[in-house]
Short mmCIF file of N, CA and C in Angstrom, two decimals:
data_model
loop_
_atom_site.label_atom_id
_atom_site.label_comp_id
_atom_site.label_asym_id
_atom_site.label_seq_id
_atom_site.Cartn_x
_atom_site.Cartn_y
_atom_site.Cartn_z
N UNK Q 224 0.84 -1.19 0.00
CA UNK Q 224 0.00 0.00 0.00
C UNK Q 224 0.88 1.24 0.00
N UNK Q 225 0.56 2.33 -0.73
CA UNK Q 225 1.23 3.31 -0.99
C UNK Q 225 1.08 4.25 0.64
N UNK Q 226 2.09 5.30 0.55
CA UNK Q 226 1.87 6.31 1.28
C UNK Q 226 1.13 7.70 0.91
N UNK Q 227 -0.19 7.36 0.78
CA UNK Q 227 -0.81 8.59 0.24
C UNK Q 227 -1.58 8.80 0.84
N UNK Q 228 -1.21 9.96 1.20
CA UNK Q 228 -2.34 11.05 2.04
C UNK Q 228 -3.60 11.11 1.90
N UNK Q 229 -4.57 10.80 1.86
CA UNK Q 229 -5.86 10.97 1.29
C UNK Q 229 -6.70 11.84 2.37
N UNK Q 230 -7.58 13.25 1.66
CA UNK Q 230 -8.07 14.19 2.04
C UNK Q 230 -9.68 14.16 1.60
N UNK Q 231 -10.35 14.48 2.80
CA UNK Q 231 -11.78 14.36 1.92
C UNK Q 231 -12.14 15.81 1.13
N UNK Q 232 -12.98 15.83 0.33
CA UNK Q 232 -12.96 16.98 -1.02
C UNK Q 232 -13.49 17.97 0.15
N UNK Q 233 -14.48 17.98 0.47
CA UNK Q 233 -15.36 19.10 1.37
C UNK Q 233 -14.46 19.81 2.57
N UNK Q 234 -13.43 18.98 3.25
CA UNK Q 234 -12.38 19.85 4.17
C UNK Q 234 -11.58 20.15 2.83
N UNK Q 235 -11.06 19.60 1.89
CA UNK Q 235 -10.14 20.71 1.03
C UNK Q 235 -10.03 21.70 0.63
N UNK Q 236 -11.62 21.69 0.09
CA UNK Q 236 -12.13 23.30 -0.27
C UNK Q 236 -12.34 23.77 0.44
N UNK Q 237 -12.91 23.78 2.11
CA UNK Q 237 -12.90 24.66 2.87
C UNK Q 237 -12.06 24.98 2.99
N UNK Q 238 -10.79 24.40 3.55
CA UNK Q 238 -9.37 24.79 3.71
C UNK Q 238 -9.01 25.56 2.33
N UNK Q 239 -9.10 25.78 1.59
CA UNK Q 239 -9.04 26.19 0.26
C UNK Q 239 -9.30 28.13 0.81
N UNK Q 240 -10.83 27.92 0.89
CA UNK Q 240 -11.50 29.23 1.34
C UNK Q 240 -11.03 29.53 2.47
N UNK Q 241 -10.71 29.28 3.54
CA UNK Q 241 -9.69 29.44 4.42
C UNK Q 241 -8.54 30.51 4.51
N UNK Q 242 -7.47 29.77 3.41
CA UNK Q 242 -6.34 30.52 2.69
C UNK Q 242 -6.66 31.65 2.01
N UNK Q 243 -7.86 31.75 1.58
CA UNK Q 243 -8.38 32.64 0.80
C UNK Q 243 -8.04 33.87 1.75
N UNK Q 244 -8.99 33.81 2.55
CA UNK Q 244 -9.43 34.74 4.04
C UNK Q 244 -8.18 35.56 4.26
N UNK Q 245 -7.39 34.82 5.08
CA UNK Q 245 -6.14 35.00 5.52
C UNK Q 245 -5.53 35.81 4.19
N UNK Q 246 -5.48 35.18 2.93
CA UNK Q 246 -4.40 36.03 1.84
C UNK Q 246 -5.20 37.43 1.68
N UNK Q 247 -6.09 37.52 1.93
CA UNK Q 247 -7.39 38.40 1.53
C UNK Q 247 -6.76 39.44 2.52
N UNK Q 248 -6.83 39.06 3.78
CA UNK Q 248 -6.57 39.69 5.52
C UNK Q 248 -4.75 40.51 4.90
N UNK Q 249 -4.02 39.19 4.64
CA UNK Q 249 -2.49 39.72 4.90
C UNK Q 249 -2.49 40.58 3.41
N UNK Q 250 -2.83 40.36 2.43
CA UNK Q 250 -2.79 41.48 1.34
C UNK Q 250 -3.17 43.24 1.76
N UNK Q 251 -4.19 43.19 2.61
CA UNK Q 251 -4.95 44.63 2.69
C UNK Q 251 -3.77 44.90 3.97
N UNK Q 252 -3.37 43.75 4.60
CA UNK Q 252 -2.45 44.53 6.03
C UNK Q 252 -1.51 45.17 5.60
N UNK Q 253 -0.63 43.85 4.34
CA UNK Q 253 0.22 45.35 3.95
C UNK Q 253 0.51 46.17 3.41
N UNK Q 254 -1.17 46.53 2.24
CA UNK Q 254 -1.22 47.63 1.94
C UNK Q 254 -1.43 48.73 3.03
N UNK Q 255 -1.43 48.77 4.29
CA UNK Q 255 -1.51 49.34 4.89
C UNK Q 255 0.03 49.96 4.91
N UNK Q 256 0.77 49.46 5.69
CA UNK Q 256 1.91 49.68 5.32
C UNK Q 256 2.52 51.10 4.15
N UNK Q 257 1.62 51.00 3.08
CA UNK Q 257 2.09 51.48 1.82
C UNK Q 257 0.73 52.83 2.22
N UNK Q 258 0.54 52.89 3.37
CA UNK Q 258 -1.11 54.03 3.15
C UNK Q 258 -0.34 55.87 2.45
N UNK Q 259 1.38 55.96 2.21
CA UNK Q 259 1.49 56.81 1.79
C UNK Q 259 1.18 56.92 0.51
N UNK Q 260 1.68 55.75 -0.73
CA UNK Q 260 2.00 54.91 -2.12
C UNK Q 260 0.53 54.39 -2.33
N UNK Q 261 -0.37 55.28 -2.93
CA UNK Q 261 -1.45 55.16 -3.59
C UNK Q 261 -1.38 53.99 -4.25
N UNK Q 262 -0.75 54.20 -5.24
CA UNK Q 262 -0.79 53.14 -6.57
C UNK Q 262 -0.26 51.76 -5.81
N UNK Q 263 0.14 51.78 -4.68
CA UNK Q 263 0.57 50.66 -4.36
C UNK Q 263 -0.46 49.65 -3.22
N UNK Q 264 -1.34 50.57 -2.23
CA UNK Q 264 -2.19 50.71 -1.27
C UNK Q 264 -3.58 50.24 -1.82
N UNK Q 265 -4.15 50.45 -3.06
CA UNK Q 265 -5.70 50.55 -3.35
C UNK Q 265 -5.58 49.08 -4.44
N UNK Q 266 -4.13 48.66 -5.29
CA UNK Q 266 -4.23 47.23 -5.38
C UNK Q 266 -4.25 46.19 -4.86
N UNK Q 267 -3.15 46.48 -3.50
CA UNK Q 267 -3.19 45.77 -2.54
C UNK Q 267 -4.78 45.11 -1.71
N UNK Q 268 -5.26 46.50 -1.26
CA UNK Q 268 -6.93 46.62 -0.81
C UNK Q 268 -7.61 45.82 -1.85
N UNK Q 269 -7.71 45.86 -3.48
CA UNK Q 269 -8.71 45.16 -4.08
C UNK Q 269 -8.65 43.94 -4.29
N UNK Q 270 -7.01 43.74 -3.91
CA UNK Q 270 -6.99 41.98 -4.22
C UNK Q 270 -7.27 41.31 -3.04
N UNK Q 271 -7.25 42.18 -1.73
CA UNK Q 271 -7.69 41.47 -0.74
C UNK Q 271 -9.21 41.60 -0.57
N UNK Q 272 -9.45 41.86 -1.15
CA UNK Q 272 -11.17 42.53 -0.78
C UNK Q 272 -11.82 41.46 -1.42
N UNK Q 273 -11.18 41.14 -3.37
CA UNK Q 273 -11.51 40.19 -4.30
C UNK Q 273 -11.31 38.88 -3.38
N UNK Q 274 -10.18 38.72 -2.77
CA UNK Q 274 -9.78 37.07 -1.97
C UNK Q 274 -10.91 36.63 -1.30
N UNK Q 275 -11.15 38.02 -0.24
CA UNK Q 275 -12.56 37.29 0.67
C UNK Q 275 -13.60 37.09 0.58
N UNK Q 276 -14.02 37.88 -0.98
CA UNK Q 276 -15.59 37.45 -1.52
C UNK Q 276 -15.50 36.25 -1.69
N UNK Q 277 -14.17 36.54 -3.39
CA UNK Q 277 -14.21 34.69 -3.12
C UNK Q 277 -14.08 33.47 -2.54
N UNK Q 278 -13.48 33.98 -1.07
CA UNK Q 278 -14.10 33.06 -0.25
C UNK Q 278 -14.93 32.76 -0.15
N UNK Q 279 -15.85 33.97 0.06
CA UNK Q 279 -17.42 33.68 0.52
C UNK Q 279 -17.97 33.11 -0.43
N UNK Q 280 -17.67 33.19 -1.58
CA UNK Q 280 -18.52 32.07 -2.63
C UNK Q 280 -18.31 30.95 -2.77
N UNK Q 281 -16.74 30.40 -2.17
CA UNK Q 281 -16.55 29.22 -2.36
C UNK Q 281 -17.25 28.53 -1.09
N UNK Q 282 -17.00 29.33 -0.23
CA UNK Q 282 -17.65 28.74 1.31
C UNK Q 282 -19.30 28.40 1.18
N UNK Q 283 -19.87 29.25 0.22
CA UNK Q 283 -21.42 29.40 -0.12
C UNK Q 283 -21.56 28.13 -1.15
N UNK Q 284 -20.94 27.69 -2.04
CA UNK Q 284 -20.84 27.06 -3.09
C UNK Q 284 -20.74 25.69 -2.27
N UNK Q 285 -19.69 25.34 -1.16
CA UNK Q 285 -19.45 24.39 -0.54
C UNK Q 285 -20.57 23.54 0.33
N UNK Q 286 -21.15 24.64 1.01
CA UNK Q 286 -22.62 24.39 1.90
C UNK Q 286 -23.76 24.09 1.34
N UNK Q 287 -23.78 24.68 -0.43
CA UNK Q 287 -24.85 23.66 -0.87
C UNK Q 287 -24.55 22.79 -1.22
N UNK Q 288 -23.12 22.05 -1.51
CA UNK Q 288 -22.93 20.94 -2.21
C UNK Q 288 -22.73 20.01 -0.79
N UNK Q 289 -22.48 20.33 -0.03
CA UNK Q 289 -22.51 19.51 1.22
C UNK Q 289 -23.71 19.25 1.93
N UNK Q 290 -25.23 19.93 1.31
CA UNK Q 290 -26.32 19.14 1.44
C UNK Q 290 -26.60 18.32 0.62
N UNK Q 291 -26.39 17.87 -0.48
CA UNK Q 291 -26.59 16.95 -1.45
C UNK Q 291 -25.70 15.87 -1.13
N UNK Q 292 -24.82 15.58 -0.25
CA UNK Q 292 -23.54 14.43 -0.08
C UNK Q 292 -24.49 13.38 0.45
N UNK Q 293 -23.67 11.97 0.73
CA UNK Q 293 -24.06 10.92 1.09
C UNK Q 293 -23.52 11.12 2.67
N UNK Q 294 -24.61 10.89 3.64
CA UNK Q 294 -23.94 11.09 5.33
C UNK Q 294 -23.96 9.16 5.43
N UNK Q 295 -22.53 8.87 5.48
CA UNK Q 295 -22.52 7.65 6.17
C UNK Q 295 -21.56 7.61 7.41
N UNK Q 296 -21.73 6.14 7.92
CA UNK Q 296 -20.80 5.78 8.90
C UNK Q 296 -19.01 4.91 8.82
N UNK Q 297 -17.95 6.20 9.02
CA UNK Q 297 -16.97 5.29 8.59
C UNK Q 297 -16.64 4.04 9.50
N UNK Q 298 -16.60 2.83 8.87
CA UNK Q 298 -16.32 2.10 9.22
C UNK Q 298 -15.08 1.88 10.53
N UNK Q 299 -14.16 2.10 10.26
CA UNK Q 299 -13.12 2.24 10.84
C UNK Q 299 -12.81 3.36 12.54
N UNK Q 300 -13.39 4.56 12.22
CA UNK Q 300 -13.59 5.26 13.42
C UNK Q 300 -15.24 5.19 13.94
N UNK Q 301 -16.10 5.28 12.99
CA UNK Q 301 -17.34 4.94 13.77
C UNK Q 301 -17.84 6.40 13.61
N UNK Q 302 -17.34 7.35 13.16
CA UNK Q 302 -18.24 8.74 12.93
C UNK Q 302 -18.95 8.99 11.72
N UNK Q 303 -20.12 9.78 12.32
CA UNK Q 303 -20.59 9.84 10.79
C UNK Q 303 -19.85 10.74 9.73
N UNK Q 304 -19.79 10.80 8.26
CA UNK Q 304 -18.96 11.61 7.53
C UNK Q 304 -19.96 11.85 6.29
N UNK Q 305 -19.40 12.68 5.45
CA UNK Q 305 -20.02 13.07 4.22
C UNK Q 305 -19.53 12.84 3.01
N UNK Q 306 -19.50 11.92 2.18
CA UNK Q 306 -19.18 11.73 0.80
C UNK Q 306 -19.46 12.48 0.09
N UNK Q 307 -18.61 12.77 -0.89
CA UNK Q 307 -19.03 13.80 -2.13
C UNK Q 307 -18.45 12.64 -3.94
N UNK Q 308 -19.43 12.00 -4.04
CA UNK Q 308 -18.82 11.20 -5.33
C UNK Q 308 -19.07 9.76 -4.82
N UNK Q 309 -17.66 9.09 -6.00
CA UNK Q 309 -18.09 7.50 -5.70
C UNK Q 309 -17.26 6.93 -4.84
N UNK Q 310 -16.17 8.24 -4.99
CA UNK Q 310 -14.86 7.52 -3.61
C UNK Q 310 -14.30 8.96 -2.97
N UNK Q 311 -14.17 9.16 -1.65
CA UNK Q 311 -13.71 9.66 -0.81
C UNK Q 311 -13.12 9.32 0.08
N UNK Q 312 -12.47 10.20 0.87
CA UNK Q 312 -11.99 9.99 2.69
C UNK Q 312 -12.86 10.37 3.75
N UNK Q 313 -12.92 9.91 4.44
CA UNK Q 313 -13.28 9.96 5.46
C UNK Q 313 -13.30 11.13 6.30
N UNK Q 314 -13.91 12.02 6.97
CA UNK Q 314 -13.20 13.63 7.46
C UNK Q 314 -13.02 13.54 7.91
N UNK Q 315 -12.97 12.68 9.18
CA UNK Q 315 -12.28 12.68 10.47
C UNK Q 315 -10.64 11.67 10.32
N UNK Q 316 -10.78 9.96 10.15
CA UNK Q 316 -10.02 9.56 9.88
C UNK Q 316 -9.09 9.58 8.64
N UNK Q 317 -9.17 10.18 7.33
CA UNK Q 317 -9.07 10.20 6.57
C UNK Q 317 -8.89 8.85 5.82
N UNK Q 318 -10.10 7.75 6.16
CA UNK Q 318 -10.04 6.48 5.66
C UNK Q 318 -10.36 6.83 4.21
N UNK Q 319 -9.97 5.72 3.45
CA UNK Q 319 -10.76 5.95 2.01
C UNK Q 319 -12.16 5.23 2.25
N UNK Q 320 -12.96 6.09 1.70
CA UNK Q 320 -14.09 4.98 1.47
C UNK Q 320 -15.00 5.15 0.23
N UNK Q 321 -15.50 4.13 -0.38
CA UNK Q 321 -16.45 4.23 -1.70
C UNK Q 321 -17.83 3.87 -0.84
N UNK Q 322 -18.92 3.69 -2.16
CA UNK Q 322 -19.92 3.65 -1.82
C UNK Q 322 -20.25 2.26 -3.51
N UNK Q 323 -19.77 2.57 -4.23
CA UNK Q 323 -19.69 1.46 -5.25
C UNK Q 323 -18.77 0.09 -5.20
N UNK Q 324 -19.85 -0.77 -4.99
CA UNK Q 324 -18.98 -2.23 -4.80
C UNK Q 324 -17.73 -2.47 -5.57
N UNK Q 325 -18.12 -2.30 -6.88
CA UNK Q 325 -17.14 -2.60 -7.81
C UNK Q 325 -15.82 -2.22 -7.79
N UNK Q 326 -15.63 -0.99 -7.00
CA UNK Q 326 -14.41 -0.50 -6.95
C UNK Q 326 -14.02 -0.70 -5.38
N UNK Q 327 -15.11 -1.46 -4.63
CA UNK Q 327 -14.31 -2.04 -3.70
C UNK Q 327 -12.91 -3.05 -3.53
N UNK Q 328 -11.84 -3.06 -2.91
CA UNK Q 328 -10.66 -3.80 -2.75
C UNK Q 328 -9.63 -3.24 -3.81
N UNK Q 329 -10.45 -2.23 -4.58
CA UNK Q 329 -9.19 -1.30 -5.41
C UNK Q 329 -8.52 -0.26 -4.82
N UNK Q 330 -7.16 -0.36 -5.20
CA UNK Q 330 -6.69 1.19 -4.45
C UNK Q 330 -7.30 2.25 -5.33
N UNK Q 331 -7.21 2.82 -3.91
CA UNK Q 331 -8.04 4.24 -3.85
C UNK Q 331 -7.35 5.21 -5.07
N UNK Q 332 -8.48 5.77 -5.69
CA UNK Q 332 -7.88 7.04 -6.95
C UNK Q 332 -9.09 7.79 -7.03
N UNK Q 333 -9.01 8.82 -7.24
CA UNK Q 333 -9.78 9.84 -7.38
C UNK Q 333 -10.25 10.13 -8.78
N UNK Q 334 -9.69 9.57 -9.33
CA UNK Q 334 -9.87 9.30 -11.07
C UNK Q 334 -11.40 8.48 -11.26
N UNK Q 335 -11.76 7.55 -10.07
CA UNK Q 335 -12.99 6.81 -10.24
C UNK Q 335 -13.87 8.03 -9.84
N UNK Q 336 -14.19 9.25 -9.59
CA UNK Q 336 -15.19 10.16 -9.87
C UNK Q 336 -15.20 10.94 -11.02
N UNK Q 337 -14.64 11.20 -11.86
CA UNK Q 337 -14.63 11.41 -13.03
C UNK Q 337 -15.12 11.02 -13.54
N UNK Q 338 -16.39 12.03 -14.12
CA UNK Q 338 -17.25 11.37 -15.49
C UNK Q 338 -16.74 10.22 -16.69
N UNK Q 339 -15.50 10.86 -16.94
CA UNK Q 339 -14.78 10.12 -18.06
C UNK Q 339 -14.27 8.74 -17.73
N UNK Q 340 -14.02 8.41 -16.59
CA UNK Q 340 -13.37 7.28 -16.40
C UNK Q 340 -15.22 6.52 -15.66
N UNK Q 341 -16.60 6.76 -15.19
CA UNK Q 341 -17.14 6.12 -15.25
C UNK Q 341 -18.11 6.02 -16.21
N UNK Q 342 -17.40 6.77 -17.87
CA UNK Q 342 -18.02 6.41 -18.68
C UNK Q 342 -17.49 5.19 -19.81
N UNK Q 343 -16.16 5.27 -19.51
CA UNK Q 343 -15.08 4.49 -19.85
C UNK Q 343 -15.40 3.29 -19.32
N UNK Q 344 -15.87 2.90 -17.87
CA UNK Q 344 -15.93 2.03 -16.96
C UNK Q 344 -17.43 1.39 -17.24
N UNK Q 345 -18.32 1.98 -17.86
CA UNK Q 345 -19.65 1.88 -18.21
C UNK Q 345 -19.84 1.14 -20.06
N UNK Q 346 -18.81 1.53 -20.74
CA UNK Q 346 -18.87 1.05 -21.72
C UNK Q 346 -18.40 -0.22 -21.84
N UNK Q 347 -17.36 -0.76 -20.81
CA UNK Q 347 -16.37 -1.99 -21.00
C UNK Q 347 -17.82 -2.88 -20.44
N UNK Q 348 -18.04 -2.28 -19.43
CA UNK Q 348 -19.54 -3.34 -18.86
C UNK Q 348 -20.38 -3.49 -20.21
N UNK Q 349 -20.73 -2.30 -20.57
CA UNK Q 349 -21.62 -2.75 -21.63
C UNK Q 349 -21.22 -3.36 -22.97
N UNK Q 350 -19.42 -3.45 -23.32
CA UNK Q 350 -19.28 -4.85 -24.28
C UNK Q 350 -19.30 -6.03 -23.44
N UNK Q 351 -18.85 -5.99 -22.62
CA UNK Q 351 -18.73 -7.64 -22.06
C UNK Q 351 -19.91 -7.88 -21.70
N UNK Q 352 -20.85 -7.40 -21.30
CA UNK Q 352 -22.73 -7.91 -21.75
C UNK Q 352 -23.28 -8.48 -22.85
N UNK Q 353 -22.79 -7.87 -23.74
CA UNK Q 353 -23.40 -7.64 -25.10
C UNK Q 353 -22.35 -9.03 -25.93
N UNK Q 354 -21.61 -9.52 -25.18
CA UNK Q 354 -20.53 -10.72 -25.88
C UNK Q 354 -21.53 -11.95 -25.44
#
C-alpha cells in the first residue's frame, strides 16, 4: 500500500477558502503599510477585498454541495462523515471509502469520480454484456 495522504474533497475546499481569508486579511495589512503609495495601497486593498468574496462564494458554493452528499458511517472510526462522489476519505479519519462495490478492494484514486473514467468504466460493462 502506498503512502498517500488521502483528504476528503469538502475539508479541502474549505481549507481552500480558508487561505483565501487569511491572503485576503495579509494582502490589505500590507497595503496598509504602503497608506502613503497610492498606486501601491488601493491594489493591494482590491486583491484582498476580491480574496474574501471569493471566499465567501466558495464557502457558499461548498454548503450547498454539502447538502446533497451521502452522510454515512466510517467504518473504521465509527463517525458519521459526508461523501461527495463514488470515492472519498473519510473527514475525520481520513479512511478511504467508496460507496460502489465494484471499486471495492481497489486502491483508492480519485480518477474513479470522473465522469470520463465512469463512462469508460460503463462502456467496458456494456461490451462484455453484449458478448
Amino acid at each position: 500500500m502506498s503512502n498517500v495522504k488521502y483528504k476528503n474533497k469538502i475539508n479541502k475546499i474549505r481549507s481552500f477558502a480558508l487561505i483565501l481569508i487569511f491572503a485576503g486579511m495579509i494582502l490589505m495589512y500590507i497595503g496598509l503599510f504602503f497608506k502613503d503609495v497610492s498606486w501601491v495601497l488601493v491594489p493591494l486593498m482590491i486583491l484582498g477585498i476580491i480574496s474574501i468574496l471569493l471566499s465567501t462564494v466558495i464557502y457558499t458554493w461548498i454548503g450547498l454541495l454539502s447538502t446533497k452528499t451521502i452522510n454515512i458511517t466510517c467504518p473504521t472510526c465509527e463517525k458519521p462523515t459526508k461523501m461527495l462522489g463514488r470515492v472519498d476519505a473519510c473527514m475525520h479519519c481520513n479512511q478511504p471509502l467508496t460507496t460502489d462495490q465494484s471499486l471495492e478492494g481497489k486502491e483508492f484514486d480519485e480518477k474513479y469520480n470522473s465522469k470520463k473514467y465512469q463512462k469508460q468504466s460503463n462502456d467496458k460493462t456494456n461490451a462484455q454484456e453484449s458478448k
